[in-house]
mmCIF file of C-alpha atoms in Angstrom:
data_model
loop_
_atom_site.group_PDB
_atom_site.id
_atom_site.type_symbol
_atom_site.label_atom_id
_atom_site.label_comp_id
_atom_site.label_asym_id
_atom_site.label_seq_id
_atom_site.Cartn_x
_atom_site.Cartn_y
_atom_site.Cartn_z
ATOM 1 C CA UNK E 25 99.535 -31.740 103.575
ATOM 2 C CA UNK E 26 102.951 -31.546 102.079
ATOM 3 C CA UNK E 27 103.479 -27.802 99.970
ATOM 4 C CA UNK E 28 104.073 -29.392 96.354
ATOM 5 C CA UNK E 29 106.422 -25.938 95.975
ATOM 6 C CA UNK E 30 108.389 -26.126 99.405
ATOM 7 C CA UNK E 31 111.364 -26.829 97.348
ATOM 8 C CA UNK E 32 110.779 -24.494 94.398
ATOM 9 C CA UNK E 33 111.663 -20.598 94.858
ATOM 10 C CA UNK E 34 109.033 -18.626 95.042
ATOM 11 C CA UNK E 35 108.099 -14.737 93.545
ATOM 12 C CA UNK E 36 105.476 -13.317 94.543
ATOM 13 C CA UNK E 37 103.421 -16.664 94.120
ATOM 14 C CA UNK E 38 105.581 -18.060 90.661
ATOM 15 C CA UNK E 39 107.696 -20.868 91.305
ATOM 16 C CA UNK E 40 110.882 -21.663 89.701
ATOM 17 C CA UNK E 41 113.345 -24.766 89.602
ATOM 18 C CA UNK E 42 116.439 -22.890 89.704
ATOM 19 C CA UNK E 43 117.552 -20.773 92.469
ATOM 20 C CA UNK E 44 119.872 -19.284 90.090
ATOM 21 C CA UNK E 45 118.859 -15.550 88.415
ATOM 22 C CA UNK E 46 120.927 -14.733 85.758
ATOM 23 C CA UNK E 47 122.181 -11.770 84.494
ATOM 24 C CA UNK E 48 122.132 -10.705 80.472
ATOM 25 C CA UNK E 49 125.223 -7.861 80.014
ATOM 26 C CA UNK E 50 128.824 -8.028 79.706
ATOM 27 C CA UNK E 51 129.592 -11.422 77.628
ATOM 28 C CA UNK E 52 132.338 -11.201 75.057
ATOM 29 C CA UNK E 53 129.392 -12.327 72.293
ATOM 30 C CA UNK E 54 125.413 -12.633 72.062
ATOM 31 C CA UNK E 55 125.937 -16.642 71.046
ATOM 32 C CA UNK E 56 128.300 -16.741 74.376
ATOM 33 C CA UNK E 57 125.413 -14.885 75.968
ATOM 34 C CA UNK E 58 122.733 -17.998 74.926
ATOM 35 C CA UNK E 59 125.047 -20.310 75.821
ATOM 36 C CA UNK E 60 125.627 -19.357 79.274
ATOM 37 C CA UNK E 61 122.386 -18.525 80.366
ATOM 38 C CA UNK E 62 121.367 -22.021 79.010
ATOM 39 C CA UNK E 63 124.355 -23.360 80.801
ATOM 40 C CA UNK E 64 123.541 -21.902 83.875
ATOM 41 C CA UNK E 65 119.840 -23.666 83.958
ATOM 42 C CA UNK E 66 118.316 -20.175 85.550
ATOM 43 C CA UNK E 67 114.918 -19.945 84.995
ATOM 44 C CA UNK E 68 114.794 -15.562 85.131
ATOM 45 C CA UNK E 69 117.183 -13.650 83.185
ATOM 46 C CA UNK E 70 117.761 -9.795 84.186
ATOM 47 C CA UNK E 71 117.245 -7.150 81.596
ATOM 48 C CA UNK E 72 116.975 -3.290 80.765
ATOM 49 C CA UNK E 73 115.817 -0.510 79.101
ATOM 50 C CA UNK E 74 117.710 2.007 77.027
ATOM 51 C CA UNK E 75 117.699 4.597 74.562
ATOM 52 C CA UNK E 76 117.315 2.940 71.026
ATOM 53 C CA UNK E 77 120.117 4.662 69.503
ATOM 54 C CA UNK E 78 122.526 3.426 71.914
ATOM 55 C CA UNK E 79 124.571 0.307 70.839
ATOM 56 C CA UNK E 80 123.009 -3.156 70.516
ATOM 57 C CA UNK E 81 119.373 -2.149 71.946
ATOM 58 C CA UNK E 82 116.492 -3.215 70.136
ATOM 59 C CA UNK E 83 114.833 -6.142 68.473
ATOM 60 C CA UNK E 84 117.989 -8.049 67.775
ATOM 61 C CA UNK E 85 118.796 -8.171 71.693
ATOM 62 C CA UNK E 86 114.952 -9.146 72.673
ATOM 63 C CA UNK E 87 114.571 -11.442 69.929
ATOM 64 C CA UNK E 88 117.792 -13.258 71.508
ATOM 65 C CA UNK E 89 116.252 -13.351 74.823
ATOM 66 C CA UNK E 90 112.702 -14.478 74.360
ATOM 67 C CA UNK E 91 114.461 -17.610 72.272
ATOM 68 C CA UNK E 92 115.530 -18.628 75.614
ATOM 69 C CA UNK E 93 112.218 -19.170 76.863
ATOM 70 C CA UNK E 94 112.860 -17.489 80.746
ATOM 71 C CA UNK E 95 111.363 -15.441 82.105
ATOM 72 C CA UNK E 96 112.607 -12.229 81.971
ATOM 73 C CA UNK E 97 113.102 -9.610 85.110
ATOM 74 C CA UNK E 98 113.428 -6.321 84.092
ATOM 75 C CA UNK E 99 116.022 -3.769 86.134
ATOM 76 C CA UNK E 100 116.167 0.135 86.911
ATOM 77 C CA UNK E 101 120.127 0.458 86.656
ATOM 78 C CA UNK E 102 121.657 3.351 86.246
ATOM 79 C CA UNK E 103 118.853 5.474 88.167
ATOM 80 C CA UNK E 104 119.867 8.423 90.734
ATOM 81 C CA UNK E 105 116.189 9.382 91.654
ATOM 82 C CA UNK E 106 113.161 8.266 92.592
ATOM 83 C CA UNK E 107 111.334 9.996 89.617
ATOM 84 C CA UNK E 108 113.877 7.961 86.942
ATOM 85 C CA UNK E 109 112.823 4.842 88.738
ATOM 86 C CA UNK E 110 109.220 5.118 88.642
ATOM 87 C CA UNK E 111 109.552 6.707 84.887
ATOM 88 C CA UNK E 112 111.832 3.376 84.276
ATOM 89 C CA UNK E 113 109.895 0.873 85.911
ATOM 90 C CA UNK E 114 106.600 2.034 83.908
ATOM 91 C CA UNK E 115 108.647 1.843 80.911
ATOM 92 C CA UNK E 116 110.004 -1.684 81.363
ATOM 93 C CA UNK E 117 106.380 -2.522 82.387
ATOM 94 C CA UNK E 118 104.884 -1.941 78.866
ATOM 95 C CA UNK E 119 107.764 -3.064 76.960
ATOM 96 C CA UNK E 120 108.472 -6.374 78.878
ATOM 97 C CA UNK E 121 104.828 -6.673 79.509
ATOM 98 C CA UNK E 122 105.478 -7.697 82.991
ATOM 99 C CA UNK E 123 104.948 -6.273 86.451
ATOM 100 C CA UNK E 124 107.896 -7.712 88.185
ATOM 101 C CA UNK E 125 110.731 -5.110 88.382
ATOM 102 C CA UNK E 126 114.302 -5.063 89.683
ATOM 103 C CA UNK E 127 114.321 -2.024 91.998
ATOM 104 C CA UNK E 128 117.608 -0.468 91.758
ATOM 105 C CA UNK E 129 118.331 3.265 92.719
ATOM 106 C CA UNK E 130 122.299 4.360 93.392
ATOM 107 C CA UNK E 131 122.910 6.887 95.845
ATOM 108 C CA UNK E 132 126.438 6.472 95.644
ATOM 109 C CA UNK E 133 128.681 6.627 92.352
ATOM 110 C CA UNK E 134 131.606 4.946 93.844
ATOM 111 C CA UNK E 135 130.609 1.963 95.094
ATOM 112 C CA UNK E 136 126.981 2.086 93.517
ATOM 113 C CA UNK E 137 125.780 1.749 96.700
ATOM 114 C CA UNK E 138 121.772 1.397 96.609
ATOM 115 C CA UNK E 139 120.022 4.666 97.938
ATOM 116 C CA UNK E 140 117.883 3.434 100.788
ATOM 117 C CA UNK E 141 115.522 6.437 101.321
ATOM 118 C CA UNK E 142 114.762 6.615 97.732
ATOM 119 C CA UNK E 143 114.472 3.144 97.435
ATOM 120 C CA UNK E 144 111.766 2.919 99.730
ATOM 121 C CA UNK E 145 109.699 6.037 98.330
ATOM 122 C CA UNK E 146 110.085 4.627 94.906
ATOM 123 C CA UNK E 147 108.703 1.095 96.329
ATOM 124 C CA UNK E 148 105.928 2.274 98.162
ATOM 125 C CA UNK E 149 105.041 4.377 94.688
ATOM 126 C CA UNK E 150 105.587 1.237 92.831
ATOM 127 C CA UNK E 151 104.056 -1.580 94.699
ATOM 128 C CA UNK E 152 101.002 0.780 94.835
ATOM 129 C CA UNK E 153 100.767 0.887 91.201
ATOM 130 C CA UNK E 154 100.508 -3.307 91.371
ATOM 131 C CA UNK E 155 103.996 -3.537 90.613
ATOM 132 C CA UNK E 156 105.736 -6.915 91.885
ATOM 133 C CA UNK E 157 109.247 -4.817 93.567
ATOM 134 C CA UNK E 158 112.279 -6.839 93.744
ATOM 135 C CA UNK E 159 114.337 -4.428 95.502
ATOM 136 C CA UNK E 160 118.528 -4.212 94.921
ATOM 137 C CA UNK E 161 119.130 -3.004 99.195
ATOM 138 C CA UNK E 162 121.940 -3.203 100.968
ATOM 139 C CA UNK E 163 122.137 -5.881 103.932
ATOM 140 C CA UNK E 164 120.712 -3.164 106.503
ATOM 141 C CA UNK E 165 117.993 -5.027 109.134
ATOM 142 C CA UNK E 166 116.146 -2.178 109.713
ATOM 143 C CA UNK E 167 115.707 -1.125 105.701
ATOM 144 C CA UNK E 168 114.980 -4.588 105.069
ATOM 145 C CA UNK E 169 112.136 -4.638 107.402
ATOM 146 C CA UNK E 170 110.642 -1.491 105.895
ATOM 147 C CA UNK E 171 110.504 -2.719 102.418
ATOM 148 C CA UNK E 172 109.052 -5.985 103.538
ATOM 149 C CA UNK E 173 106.681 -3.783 105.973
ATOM 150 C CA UNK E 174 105.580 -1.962 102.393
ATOM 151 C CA UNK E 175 104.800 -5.354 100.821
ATOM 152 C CA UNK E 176 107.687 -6.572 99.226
ATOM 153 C CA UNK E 177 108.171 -10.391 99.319
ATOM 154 C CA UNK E 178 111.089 -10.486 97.634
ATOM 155 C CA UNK E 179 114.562 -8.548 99.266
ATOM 156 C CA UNK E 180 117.869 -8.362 97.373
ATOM 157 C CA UNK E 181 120.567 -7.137 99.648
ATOM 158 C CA UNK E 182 124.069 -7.357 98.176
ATOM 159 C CA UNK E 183 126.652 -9.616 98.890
ATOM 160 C CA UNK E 184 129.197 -6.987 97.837
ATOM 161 C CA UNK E 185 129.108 -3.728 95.442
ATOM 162 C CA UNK E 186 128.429 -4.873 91.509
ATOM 163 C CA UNK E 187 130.790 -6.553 89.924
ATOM 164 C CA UNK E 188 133.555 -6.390 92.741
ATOM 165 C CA UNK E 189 133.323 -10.061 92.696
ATOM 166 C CA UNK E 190 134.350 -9.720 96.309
ATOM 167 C CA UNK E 191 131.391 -12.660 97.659
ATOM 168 C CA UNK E 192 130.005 -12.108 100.868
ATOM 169 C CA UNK E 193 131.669 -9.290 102.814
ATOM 170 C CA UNK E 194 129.059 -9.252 105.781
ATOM 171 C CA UNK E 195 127.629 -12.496 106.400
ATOM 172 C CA UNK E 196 126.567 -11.929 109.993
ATOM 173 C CA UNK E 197 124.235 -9.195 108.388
ATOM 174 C CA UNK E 198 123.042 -11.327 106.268
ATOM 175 C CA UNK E 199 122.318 -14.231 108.683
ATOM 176 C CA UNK E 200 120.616 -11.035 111.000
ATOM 177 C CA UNK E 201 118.320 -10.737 107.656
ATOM 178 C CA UNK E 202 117.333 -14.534 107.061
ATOM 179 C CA UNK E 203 117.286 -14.540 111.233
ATOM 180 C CA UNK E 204 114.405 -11.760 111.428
ATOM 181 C CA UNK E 205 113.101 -12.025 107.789
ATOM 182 C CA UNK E 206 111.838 -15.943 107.761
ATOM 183 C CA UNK E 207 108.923 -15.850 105.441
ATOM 184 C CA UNK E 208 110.845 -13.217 102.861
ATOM 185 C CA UNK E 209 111.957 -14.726 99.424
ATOM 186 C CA UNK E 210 115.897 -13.291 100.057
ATOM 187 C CA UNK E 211 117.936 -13.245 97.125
ATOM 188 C CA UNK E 212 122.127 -12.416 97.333
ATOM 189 C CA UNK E 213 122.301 -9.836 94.486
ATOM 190 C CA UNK E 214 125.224 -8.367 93.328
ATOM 191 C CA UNK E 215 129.205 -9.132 94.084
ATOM 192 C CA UNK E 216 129.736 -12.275 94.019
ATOM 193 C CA UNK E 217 132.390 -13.993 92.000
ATOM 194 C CA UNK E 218 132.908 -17.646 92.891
ATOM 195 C CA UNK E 219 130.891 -20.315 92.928
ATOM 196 C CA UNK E 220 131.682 -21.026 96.364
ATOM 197 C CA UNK E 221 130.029 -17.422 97.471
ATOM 198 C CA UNK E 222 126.824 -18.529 95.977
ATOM 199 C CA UNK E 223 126.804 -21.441 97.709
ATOM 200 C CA UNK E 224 127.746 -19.880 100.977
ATOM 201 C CA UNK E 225 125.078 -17.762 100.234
ATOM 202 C CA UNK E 226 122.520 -20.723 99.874
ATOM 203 C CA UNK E 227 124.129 -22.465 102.749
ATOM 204 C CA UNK E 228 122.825 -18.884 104.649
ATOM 205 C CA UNK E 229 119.081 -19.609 103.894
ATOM 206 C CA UNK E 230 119.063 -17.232 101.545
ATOM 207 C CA UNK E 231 116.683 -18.481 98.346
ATOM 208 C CA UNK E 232 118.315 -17.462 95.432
ATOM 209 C CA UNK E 233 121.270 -15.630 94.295
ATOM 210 C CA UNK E 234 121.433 -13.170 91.192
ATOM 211 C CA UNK E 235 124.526 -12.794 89.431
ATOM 212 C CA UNK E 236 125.897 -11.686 86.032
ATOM 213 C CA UNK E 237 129.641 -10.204 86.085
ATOM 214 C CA UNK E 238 130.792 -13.407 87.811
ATOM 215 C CA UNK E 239 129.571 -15.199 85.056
ATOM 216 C CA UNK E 240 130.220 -12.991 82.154
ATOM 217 C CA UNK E 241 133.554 -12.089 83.315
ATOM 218 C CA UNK E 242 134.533 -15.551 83.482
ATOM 219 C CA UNK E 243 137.712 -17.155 81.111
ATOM 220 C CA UNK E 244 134.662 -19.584 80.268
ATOM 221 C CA UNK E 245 131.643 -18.147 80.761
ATOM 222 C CA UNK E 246 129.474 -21.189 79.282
ATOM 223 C CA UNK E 247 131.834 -23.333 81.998
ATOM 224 C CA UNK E 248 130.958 -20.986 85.347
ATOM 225 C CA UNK E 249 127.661 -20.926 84.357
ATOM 226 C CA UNK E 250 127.575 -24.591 84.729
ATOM 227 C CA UNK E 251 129.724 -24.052 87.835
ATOM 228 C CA UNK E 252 127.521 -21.397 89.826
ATOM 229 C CA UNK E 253 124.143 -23.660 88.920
ATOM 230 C CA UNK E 254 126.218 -26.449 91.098
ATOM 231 C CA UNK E 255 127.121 -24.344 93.337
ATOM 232 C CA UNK E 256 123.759 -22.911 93.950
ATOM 233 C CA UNK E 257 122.360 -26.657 94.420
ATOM 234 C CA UNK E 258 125.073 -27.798 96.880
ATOM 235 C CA UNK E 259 124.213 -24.856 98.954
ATOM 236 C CA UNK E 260 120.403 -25.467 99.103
ATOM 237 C CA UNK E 261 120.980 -29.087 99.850
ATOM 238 C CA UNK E 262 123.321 -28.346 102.419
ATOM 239 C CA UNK E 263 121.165 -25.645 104.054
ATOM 240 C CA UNK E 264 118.023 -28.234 104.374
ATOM 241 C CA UNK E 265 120.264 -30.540 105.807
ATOM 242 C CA UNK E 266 120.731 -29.109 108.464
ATOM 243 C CA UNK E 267 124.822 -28.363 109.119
ATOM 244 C CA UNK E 268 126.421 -30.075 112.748
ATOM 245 C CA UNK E 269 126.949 -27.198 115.057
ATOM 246 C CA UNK E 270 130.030 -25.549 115.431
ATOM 247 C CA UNK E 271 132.403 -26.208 117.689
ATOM 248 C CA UNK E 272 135.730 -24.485 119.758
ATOM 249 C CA UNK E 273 137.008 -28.097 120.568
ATOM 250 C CA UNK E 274 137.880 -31.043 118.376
ATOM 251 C CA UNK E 275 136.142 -34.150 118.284
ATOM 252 C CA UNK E 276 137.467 -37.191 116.690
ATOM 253 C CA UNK E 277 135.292 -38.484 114.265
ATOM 254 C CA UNK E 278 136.874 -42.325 114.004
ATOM 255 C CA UNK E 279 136.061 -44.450 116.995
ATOM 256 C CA UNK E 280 138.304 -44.566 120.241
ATOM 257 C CA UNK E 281 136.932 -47.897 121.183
ATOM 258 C CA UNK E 282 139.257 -50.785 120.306
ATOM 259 C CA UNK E 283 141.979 -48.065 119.517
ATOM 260 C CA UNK E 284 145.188 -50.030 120.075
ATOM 261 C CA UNK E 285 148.127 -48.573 121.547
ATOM 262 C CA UNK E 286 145.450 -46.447 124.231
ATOM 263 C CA UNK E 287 146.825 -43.784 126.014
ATOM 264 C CA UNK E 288 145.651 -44.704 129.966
ATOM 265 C CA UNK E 289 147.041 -41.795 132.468
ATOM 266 C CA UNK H 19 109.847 23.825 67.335
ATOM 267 C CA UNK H 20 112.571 22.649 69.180
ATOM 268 C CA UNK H 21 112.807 19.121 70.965
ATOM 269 C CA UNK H 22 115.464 16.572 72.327
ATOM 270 C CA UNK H 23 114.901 13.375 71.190
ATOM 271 C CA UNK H 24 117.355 10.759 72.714
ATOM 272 C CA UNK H 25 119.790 12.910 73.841
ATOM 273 C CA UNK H 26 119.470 14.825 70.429
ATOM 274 C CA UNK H 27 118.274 18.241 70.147
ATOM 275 C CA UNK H 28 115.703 18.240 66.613
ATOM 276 C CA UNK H 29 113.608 20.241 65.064
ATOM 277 C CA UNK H 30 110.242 20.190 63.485
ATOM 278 C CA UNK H 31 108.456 22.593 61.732
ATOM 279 C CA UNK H 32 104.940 22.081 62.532
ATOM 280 C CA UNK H 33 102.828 20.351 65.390
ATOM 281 C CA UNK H 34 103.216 17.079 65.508
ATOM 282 C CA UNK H 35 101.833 13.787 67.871
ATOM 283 C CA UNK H 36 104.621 12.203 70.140
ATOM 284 C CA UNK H 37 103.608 8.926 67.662
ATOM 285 C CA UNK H 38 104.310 10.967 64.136
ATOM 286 C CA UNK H 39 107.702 12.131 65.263
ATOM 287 C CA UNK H 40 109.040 8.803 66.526
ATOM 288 C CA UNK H 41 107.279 7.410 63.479
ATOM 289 C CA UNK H 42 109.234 9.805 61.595
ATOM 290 C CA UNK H 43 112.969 9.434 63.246
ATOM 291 C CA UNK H 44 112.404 5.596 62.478
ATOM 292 C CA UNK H 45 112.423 4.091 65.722
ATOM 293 C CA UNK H 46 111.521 0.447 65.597
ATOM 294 C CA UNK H 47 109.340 -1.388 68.035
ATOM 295 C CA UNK H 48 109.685 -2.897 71.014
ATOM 296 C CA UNK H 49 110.125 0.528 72.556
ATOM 297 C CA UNK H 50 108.679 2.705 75.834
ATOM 298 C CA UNK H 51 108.278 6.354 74.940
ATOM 299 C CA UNK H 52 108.538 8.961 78.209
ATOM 300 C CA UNK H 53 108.206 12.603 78.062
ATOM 301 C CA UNK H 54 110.304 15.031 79.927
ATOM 302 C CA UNK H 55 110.607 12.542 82.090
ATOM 303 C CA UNK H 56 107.169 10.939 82.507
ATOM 304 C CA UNK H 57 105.770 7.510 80.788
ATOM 305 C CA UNK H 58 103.590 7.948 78.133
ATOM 306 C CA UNK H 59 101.783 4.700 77.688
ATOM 307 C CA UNK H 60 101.693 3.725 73.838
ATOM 308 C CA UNK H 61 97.992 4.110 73.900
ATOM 309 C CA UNK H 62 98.402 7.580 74.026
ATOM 310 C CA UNK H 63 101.166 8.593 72.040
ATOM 311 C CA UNK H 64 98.841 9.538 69.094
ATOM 312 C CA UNK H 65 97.000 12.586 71.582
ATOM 313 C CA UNK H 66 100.340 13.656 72.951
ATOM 314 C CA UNK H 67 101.496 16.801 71.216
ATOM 315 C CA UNK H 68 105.086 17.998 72.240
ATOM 316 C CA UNK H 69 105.511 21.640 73.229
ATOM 317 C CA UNK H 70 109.022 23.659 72.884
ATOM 318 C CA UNK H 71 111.761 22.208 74.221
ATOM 319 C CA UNK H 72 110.132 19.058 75.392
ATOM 320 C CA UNK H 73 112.631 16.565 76.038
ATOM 321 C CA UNK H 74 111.510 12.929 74.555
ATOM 322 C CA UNK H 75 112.901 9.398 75.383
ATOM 323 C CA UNK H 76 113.007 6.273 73.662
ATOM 324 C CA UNK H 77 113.868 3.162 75.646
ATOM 325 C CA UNK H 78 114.482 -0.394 73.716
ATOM 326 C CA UNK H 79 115.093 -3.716 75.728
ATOM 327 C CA UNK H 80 119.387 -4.089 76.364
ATOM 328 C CA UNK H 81 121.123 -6.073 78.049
ATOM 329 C CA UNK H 82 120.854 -5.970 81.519
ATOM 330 C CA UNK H 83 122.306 -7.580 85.429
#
């Protein structure tokens, strides 16, 4: 019997068109914020929680984002320990209404490099509490395998640090991940900043890609929203099918039969 | 009694519910309320009662990536 969702990403049993998650901070203007999120045809948007007195949080910023219909994925940013995380993700939980959260714990200010002990104490805490954990990981095997050991069916290792914009800086470990991890939703999150690196990403195996400063950072961001929603398609279609192998020697593609002018030694 | 709210260090003079002082410093809803620290669901924000130098947060949705 053919899956009617084999073609649809799935989280933890949803199913979405796009394979495109889009972030909501950084554009120069809310309207350019609608636009490009529209633009970009993702059907999750990324989201957070801060203190109200800080600028632009609130009802204006939520009212924006539930008039685009998506479904919304909430994030930890910005957390150093596993206590803020939980306390966060509880938080986002009520407010969002929503178990799904975007588990994201730094260990390391300068390259906000994801703290992978913490990260799995906080998801075993969290999945526990029926929590759907999207963890933010680096593109480490072994940590990879011990979130999905906990239960998580979604992974999010990095294709670079956030908002380097740098695409892909270790694609054998992220081949080693798709390799060992077959039945994981994976998800490139964080650094790219073509289109090109999301669709490398795709062409990897890898389901999805999330993505915000490559977007909002853009001249146009309306325009490379547009672009990386392409680029995410191309690379699906060319990962199912099926690349030619590689190869150290050329081959000539056109015909040698018939070839006039044939070289005999 | 002395509090943080927010960041914020405040005051009030008598014993008051996690829900009357957030009430009272006019936050506006959708918000998540934690205390020193730990959630407090919004169920129970009426039966919470501060104590000195309790440190309160209120979260609103923001943009986030």
């Amino acid at each position: 019997m053919i899956n009617p969702h084999s073609e649809q990403l799935n989280i933890y049993g949803e199913y979405f068109n796009s394979r495109l998650l889009i972030g909501s901070a950084l554009y120069p203007s809310p309207q350019i914020m609608q636009q490009a999120i529209q633009s970009s045809g993702a059907d999750i948007v990324t989201v957070s929680l801060r203190r109200q007195n800080s600028v632009s949080a609130g009802e204006d910023f939520w009212q924006l984002i539930k008039e685009t219909g998506l479904k919304v994925l909430p994030n930890t940013a910005g957390c150093h320990s596993v206590q803020e995380v939980v306390t966060l993700a509880q938080m986002c939980r009520e407010v969002f209404d929503t178990d799904w959260i975007k588990l994201e714990l730094i260990g390391d200010e300068y390259n906000l490099q994801p703290d992978p002990f913490g990260l799995l104490e906080a998801t075993d805490i969290l999945l526990k509490e029926g929590f759907k954990v999207l963890p933010y990981c680096t593109d480490d095997l072994v940590l990879c395998q011990r979130l999905a050991d906990l239960g998580c069916e979604v992974l999010m290792p990095w294709g670079a640090p956030i908002g380097t914009g740098k695409g892909l800086i270790n694609t054998y470990n992220l081949k080693t991940i798709r390799e060992r991890l077959p039945e994981q939703t994976l998800i490139v999150d964080a650094g790219l900043g073509l289109p090109s690196h999301a669709c490398q990403a795709l062409e990897l195996g890898y389901d999805a890609v999330l993505l915000n400063s490559a977007v909002a950072g853009a001249g146009d961001p309306v325009k490379m929203a547009a672009a990386f929603s392409h680029a995410v398609e191309a690379g699906r279609m060319g990962y199912v099918a099926q690349a030619m192998p590689e190869k150290e020697v050329a081959a000539p593609s056109t015909p040698t039969m018939g070839m006039p002018f044939w070289h005999q030694n | 009694m002395n509090l943080t709210y927010n960041g914020e260090a405040i005051r009030i003079e008598s014993a008051q519910s996690l829900q009357q002082i957030i009430v009272s410093k006019g936050a506006k809803p959708p918000f998540a309320v934690a205390l020193n620290g730990q959630f407090v669901p919004s169920a129970k924000l009426s039966d919470t009662m501060p104590n000195q130098g309790d440190s309160i947060e209120v979260l609103s949705p923001i943009q986030g990536g």
